[in-house]
Short mmCIF file of C-alpha atoms and ligand atoms in Angstrom, two decimals:
data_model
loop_
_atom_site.label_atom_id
_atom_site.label_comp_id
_atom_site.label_asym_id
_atom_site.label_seq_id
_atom_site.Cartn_x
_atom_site.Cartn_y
_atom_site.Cartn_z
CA UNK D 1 0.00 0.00 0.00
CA UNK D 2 1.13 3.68 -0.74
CA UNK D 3 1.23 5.85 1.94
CA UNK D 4 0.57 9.63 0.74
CA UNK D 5 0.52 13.11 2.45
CA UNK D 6 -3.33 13.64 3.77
CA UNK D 7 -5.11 16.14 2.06
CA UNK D 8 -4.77 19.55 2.89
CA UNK D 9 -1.54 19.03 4.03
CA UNK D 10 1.58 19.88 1.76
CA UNK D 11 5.17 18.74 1.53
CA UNK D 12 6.98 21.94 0.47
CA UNK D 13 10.03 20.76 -1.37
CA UNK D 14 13.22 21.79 -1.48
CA UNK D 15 13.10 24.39 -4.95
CA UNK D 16 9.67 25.98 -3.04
CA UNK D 17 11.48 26.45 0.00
CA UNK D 18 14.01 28.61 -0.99
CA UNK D 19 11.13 31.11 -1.48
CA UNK D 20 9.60 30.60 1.96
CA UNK D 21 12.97 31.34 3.57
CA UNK D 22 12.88 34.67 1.35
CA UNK D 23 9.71 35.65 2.71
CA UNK D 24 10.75 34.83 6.41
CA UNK D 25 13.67 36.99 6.42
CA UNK D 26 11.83 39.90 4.54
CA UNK D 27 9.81 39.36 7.60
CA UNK D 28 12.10 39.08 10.12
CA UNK D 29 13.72 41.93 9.05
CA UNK D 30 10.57 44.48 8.61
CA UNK D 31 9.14 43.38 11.68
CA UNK D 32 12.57 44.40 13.67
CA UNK D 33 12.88 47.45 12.26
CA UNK D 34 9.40 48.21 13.83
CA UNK D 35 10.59 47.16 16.93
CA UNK D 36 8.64 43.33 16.99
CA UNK D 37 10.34 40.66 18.73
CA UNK D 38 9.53 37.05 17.98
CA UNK D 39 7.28 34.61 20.16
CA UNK D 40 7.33 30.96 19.80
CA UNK D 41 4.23 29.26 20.82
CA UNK D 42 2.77 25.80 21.51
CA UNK D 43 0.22 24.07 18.47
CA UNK D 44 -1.86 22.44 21.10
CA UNK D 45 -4.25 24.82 23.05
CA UNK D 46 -6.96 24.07 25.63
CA UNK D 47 -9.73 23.87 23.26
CA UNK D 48 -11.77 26.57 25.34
CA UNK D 49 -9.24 29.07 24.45
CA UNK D 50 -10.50 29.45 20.39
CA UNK D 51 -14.08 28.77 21.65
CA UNK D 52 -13.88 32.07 24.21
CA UNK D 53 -11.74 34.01 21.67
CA UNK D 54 -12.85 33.23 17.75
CA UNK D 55 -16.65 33.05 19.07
CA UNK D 56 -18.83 29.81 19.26
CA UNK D 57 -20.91 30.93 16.42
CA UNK D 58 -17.80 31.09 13.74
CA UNK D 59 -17.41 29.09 11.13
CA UNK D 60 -14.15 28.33 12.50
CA UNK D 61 -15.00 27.39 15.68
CA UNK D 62 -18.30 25.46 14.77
CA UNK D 63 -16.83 23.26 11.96
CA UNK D 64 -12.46 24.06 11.26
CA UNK D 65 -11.21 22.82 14.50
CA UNK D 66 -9.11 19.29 14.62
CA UNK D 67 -9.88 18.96 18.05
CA UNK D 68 -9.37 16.14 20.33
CA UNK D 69 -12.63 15.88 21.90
CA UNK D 70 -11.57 13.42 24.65
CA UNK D 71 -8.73 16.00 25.74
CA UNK D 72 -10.23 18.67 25.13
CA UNK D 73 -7.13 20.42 23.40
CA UNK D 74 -7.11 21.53 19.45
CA UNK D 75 -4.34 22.39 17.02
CA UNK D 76 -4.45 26.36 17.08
CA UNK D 77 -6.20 27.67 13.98
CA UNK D 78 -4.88 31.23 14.01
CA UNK D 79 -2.21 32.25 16.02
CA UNK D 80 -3.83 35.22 18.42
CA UNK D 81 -5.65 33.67 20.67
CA UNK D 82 -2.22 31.16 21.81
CA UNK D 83 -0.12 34.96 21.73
CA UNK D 84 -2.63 35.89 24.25
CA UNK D 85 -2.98 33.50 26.24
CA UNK D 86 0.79 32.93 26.72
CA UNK D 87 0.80 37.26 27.29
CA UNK D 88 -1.39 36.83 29.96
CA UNK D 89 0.19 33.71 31.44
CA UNK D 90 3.33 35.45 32.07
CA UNK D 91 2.29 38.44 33.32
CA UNK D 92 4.21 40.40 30.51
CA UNK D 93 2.17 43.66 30.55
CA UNK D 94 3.97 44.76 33.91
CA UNK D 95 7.36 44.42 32.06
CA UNK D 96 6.46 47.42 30.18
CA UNK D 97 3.25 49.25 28.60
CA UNK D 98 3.30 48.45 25.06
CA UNK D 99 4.21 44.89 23.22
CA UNK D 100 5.46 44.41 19.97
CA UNK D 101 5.19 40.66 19.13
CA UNK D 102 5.40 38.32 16.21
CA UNK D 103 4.88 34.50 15.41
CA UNK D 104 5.72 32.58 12.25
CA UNK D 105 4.12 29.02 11.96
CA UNK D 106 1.58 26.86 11.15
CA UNK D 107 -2.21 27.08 11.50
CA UNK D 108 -4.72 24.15 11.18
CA UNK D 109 -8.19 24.36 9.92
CA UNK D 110 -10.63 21.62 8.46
CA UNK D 111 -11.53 23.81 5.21
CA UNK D 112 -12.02 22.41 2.01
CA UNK D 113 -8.80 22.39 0.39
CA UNK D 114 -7.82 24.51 -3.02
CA UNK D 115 -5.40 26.78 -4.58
CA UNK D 116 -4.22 29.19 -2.16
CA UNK D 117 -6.41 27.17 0.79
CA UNK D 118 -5.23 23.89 2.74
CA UNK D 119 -5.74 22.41 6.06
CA UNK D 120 -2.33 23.01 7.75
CA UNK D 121 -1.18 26.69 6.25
CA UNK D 122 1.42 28.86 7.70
CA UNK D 123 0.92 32.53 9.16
CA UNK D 124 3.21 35.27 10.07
CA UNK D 125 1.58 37.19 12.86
CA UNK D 126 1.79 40.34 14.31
CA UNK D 127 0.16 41.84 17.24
CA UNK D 128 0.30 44.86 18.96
CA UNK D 129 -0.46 44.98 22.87
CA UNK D 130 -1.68 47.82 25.29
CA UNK D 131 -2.16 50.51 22.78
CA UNK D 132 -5.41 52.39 21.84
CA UNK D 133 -3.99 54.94 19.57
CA UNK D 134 -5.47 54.78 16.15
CA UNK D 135 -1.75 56.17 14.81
CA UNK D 136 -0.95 52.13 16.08
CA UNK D 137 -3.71 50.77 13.52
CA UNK D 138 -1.89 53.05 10.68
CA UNK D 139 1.37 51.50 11.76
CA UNK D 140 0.57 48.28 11.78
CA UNK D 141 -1.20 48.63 8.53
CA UNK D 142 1.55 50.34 6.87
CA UNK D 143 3.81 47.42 8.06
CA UNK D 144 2.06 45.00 6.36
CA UNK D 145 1.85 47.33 2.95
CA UNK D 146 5.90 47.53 3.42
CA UNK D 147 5.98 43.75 4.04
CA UNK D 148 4.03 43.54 0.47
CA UNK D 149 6.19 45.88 -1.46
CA UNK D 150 9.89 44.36 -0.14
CA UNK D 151 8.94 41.13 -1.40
CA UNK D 152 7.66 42.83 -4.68
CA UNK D 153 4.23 42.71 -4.59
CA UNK D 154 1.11 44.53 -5.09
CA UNK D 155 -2.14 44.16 -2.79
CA UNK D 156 -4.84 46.80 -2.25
CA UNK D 157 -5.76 47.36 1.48
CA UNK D 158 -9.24 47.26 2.41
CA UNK D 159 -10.16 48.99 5.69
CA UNK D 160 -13.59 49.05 7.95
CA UNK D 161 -14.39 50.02 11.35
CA UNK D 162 -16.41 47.10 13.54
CA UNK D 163 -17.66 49.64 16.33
CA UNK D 164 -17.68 48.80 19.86
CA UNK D 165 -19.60 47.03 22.72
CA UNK D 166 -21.44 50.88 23.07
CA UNK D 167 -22.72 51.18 19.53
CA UNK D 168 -22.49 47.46 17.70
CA UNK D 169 -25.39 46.16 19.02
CA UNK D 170 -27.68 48.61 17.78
CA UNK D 171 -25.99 48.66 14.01
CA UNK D 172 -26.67 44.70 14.79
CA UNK D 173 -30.60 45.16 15.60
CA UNK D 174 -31.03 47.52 12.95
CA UNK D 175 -29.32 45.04 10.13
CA UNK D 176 -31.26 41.94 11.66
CA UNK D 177 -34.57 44.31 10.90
CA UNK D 178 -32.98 44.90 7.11
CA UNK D 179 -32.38 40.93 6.56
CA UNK D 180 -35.40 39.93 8.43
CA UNK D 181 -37.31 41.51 5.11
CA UNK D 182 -35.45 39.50 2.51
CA UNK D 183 -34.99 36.07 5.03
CA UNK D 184 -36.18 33.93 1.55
CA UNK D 185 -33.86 35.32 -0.54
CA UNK D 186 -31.27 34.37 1.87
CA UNK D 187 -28.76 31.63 1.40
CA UNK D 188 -29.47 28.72 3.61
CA UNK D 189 -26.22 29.90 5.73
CA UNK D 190 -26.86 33.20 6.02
CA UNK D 191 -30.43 32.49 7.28
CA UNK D 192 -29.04 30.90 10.19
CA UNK D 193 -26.43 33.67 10.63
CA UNK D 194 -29.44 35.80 11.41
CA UNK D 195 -29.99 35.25 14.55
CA UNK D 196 -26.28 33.74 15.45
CA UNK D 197 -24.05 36.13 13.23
CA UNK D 198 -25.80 38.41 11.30
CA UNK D 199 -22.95 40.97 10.67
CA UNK D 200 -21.26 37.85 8.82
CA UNK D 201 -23.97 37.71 6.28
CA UNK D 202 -22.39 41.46 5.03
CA UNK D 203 -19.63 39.14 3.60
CA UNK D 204 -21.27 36.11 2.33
CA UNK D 205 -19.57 35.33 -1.48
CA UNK D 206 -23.50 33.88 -2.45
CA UNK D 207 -24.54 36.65 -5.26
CA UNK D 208 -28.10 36.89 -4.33
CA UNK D 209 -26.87 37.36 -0.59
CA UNK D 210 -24.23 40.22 -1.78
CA UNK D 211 -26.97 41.96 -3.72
CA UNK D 212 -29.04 42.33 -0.88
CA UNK D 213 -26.52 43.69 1.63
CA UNK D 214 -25.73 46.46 -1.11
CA UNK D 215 -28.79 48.00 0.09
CA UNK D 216 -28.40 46.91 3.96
CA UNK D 217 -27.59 49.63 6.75
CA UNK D 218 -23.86 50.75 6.61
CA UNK D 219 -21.71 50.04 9.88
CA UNK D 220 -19.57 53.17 9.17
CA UNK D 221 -23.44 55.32 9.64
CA UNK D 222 -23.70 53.53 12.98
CA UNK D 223 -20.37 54.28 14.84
CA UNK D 224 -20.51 55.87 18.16
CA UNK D 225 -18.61 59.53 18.39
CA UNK D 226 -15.69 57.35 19.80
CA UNK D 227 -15.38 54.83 17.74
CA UNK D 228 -16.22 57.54 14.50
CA UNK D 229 -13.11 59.54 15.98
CA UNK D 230 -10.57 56.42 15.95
CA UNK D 231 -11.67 55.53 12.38
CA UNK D 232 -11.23 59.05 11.08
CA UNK D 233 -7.91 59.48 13.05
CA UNK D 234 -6.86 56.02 11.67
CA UNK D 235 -7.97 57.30 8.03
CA UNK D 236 -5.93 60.36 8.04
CA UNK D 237 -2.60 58.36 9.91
CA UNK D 238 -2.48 56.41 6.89
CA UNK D 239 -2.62 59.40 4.24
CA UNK D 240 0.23 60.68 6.40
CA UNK D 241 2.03 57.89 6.15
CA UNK D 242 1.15 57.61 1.69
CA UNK D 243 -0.81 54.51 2.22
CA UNK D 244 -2.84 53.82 0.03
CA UNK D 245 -6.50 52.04 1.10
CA UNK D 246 -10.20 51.62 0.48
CA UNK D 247 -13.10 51.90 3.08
CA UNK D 248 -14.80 48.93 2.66
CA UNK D 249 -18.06 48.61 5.11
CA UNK D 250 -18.99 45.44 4.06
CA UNK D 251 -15.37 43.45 5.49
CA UNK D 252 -16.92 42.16 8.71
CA UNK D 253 -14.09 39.40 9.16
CA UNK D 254 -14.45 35.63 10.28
CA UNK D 255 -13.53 36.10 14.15
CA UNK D 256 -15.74 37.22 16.37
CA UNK D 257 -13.08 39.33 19.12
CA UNK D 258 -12.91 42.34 16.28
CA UNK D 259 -13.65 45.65 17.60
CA UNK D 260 -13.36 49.04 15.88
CA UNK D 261 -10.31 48.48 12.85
CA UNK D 262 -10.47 45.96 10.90
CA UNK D 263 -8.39 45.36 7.19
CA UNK D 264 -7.95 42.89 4.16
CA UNK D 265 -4.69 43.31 1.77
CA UNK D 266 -6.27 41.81 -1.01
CA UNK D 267 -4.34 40.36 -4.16
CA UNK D 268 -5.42 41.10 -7.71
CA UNK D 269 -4.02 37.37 -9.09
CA UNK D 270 -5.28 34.56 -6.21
CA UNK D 271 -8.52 34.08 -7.93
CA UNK D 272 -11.26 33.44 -5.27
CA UNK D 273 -8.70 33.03 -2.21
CA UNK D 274 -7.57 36.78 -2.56
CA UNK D 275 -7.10 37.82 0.54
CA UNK D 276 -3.37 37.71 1.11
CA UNK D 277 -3.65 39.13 4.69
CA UNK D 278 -6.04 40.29 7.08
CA UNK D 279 -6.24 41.71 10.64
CA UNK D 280 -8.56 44.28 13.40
CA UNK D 281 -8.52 45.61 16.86
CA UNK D 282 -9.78 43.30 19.57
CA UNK D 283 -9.90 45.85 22.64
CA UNK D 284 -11.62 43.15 24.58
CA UNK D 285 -10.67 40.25 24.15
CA UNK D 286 -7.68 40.36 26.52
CA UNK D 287 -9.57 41.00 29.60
CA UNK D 288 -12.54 38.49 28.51
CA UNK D 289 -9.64 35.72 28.19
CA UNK D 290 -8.62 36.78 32.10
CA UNK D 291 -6.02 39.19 31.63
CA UNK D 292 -5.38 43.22 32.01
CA UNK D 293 -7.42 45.65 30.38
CA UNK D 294 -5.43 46.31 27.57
CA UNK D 295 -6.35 47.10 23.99
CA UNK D 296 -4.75 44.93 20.98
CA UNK D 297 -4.67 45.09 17.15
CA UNK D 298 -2.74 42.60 14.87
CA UNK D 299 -2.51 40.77 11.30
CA UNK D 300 -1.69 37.76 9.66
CA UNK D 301 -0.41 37.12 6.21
CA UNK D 302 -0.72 33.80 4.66
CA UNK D 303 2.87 32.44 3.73
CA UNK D 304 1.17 30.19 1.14
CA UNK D 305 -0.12 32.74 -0.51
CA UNK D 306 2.76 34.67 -0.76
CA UNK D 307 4.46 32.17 -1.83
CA UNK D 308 2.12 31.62 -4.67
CA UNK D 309 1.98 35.41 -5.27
CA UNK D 310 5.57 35.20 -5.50
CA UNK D 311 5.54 32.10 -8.07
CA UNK D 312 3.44 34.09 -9.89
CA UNK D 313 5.80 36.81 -10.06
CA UNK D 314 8.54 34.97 -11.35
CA UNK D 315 7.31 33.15 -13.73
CA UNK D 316 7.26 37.04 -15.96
CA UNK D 317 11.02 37.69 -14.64
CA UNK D 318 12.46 34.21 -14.55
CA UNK D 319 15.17 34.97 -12.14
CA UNK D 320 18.21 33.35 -12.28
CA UNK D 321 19.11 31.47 -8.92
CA UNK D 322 22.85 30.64 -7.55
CA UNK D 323 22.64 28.07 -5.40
CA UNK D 324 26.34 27.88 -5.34
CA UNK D 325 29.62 29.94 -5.54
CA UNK D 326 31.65 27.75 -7.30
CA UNK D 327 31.61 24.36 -8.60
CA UNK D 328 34.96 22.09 -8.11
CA UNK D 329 35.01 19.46 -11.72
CA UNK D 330 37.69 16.75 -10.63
CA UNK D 331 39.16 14.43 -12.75
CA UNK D 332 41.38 11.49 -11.35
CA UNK D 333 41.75 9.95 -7.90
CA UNK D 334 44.35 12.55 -6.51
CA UNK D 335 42.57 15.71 -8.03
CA UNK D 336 39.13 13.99 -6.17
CA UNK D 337 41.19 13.84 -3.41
CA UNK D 338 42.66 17.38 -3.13
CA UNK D 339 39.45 19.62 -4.78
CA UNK D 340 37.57 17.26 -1.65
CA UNK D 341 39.82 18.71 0.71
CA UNK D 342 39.46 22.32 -1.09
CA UNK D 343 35.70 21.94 -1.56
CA UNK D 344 35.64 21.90 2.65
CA UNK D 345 37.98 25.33 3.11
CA UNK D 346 36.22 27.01 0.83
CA UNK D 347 32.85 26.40 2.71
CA UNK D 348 34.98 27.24 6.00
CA UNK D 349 35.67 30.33 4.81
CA UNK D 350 31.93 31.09 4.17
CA UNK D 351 32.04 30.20 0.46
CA UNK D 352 28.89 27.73 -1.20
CA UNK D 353 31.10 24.84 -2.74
CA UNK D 354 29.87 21.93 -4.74
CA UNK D 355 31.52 19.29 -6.15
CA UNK D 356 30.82 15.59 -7.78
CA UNK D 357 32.46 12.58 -6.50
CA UNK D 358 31.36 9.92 -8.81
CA UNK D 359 33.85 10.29 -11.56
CA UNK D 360 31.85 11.68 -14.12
CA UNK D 361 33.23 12.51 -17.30
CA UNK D 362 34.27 16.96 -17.67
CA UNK D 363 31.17 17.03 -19.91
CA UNK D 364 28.51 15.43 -17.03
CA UNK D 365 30.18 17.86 -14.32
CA UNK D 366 29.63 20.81 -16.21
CA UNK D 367 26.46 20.09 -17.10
CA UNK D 368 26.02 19.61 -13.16
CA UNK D 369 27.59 23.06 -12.49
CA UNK D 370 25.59 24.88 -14.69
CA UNK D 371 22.17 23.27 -12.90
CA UNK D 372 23.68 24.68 -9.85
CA UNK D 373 23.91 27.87 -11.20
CA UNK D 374 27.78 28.23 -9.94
CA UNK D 375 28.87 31.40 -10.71
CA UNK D 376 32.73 29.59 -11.46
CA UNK D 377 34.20 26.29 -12.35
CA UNK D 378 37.37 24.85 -11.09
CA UNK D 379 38.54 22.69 -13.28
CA UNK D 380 41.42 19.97 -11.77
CA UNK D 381 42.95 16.89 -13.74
CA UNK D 382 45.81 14.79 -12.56
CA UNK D 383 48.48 15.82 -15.27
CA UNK D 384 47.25 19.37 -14.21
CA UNK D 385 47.76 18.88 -10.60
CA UNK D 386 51.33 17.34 -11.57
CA UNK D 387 52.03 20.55 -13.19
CA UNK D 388 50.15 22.37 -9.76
CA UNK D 389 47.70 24.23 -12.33
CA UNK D 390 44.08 23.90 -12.83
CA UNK D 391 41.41 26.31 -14.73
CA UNK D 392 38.76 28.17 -13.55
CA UNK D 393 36.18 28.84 -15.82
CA UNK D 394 33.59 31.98 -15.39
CA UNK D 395 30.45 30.68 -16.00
CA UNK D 396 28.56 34.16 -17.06
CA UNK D 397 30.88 34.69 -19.46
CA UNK D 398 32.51 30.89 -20.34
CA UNK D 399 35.66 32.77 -20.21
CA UNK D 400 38.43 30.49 -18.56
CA UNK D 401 41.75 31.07 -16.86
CA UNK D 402 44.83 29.04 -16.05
CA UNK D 403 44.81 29.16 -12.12
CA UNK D 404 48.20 28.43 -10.20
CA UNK D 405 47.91 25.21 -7.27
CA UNK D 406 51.53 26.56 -6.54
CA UNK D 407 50.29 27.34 -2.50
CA UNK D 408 48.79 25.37 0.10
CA UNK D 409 45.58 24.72 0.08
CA UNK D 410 44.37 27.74 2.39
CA UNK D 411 46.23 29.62 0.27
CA UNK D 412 44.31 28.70 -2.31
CA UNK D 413 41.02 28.48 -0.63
CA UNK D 414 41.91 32.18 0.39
CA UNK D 415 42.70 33.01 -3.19
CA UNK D 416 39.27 31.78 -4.42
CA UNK D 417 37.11 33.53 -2.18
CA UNK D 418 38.86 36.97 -3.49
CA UNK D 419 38.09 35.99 -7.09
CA UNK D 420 34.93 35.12 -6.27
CA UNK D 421 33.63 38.16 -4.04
CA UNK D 422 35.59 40.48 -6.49
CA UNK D 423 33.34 39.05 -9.11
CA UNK D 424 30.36 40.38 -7.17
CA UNK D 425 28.45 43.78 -7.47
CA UNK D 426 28.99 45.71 -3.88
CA UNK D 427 26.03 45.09 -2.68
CA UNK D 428 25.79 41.31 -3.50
CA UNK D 429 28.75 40.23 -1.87
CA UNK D 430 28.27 38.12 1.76
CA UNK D 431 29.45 38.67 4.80
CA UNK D 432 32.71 37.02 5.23
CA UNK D 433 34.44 39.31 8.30
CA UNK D 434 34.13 36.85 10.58
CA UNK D 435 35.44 33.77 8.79
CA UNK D 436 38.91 33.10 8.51
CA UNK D 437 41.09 29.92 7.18
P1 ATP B 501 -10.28 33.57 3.91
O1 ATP B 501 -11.23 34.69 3.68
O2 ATP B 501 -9.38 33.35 2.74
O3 ATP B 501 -10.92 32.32 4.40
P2 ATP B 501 -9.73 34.22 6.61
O4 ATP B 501 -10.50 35.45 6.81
O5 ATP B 501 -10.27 32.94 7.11
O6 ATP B 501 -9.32 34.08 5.06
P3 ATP B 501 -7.72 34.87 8.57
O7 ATP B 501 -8.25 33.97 9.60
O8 ATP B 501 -7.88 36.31 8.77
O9 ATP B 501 -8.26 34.45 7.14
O10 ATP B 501 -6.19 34.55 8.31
C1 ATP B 501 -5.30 35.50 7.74
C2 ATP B 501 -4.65 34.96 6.48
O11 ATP B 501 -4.28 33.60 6.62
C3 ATP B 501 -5.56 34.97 5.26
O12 ATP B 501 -5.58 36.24 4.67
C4 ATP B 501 -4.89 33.94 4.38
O13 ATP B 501 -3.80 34.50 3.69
C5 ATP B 501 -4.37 32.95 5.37
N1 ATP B 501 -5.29 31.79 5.47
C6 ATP B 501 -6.41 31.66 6.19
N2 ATP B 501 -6.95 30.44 6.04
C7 ATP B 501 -6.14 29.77 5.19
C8 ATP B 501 -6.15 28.44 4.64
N3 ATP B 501 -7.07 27.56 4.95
N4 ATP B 501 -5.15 28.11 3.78
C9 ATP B 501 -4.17 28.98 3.47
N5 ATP B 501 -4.11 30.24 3.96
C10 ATP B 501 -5.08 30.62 4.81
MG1 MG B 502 -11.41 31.45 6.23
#
């Protein structure tokens, strides 16, 4: 019997990962430069935690969670409810006022699977704790935009207010009165959400559903003079900061802990999964889980949809890819035998070295470099190493040069890396300071 992956869940191969470690270090590096600092958290939570946080009436919570039911525990579905609880569990508010935090990993819900949606996905999160100021929302939001445009790519950014515990409710009665008109037009789902969730049926994708909520009450007519206040204050942070965005009073959001802010950066080329990234306020939610009274706001992008984004990308620019420095052809025992030694002080002194060991004919191992995409050849024989001389061939440009084995092998290994980061643009060329033969 073959034993495959389980639906929904995906190997990502070697080639694919390349691009995910791209996206994490874009990350990485954005999200330090705003001051973030990373928090690694557990995959199993008490399943209580999601039920408190995400609502009982989401579709996440009623039908996405792989739960254990005898323990009740479940495999986190998003990552803010676990960043919350572990915020609260260690008491980290009285370290200081405002927290900066960010997760990378994966997520688990039982969705249907597709392009762009599986059942075990992979978030980078970022969450903002213990401040109110609607200058944080434009921050946070501009973040994410900067996130978009380092890796080279283009989203819009939707944004909507959600109100508070003062004015939701009645924006909520007078929308159930709206809906309660048209209940047999209704999709069978968003019939039910009437009475459990009827701001969800604002985003329902059924056409006869989004036809009707055209004409329904708007949310953004129904905000308190607070909550009106933080949206316009949020509105004009973002002009100051030239981000670009669309009100869109219709983005209600699948979580039930959103107050006030919420957003979408929305992709042009994911077909119906085009939200790339999404996030809100949840001033709540951290005292209704048991901790301070402390406001929040955060995001989360979807790596896999980036990464397809990116794919996307490339396929019009083709980029070349290096995945090593220099590639070391041997021919003969005793040149195996001294490029192997060579091969391993090169890639001491912070050079990427490959090399065959099979005996393949000049031909094969050429063929071989060029698949790695070395950027030189070193070409060895053993009547060249005799005469200590090999030649080292520049790949771009299939220009080659007799190269002297008159030295010891540092020596050589030390001569090689100057060729080779000599060879490089400025900008291009590693970080070798620290690594010394
Ligand atoms: P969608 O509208 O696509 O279902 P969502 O509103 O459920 O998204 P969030 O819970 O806000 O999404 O998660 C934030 C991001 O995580 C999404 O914008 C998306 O990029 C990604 N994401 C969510 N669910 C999945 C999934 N099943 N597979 C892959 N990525 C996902
Ligand atoms: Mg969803």
């Amino acid at each position: 019997m073959k034993i495959q992956a389980i639906n929904g869940f995906k190997d990502i191969l070697p080639d694919e990962v390349t691009r995910w470690q791209h996206i994490e270090q874009v990350t990485r590096d954005i999200f330090h430069r705003f001051n973030f600092k990373e928090i690694r958290l557990p995959i199993l939570e008490e399943t209580q935690l999601f039920a408190r946080s995400i609502g009982q009436s989401t579709d996440i919570v009623e039908k996405e969670m792989y739960s254990f039911t005898d323990k009740g525990i479940t495999m986190r579905p998003e990552a803010t409810a676990s960043l919350l609880r572990a915020f609260i569990e260690h008491g980290m508010h009285v370290q200081q006022p405002v927290h900066k935090l960010y997760t990378i990993g994966p997520m688990f819900r039982h969705e249907r699977p597709q392009k762009g949606r599986l059942r075990q996905f992979h978030q980078l999160d970022a969450e903002i704790i213990g401040a109110v100021e609607p200058e944080v929302d434009a921050e946070l939001m501009a973040m994410g935009q900067l996130l978009l445009a380092e890796l080279g790519l283009e989203a819009s950014l939707e944004v909507n207010s959600l109100g508070c515990p003062q004015c939701r409710p009645a924006f909520r009665q007078k929308l159930v009165d709206y809906l309660e008109k048209y209940t047999d037009q209704l999709c069978g789902d968003c019939r039910r959400r009437i009475s459990t969730n009827p701001l969800r049926v604002l985003d329902c994708k059924n056409p006869n559903c989004r036809e009707l909520v055209n004409d329904a009450p708007s949310i953004l007519d129904a905000l308190c003079t607070d909550c009106d206040e933080h949206f316009a204050r949020v509105r004009s942070s973002l002009d100051l900061l030239g981000v670009t965005y669309t009100p869109n009073p219709l983005m209600v959001r699948g979580l039930d802990y959103y107050t006030r802010t919420t957003f979408e950066f929305i992709a042009r080329n994911l077909g119906a999964q085009s939200a790339v990234g999404a996030g809100g306020r949840y001033d709540g939610l951290i005292e209704e889980l048991g901790g301070p009274k402390l406001s929040g706001i955060g995001f989360a992008m979807g790596i896999e949809r980036l990464v397809l984004l990116l794919q996307e990308k490339d396929k019009s620019e083709s980029a070349p890819r290096n995945q090593v420095d220099i590639f070391i052809a041997a021919l003969g025992d005793q040149a195996t035998l001294k490029c192997f030694q060579l091969a391993h002080l090169l890639r001491k002194t912070g050079i990427r070295a490959g090399m065959d060991y099979s005996g393949r004919s000049l031909k094969a191992q050429m063929k071989l470099a060029g698949r790695l995409g070395a950027r030189f050849t070193l070409i060895v024989g053993d009547q060249e190493l005799q005469e200590k001389k090999a030649g080292l061939r520049n790949m771009q440009d299939q220009s080659q040069e007799d190269f002297s084995l008159h030295q010891t092998p540092e020596e050589t290994a030390r001569n090689l890396k100057t060729i080779i980061t000599e060879s490089l643009p400025v900008n291009e060329r590693p970080d070798f300071t620290r690594r010394q033969i």
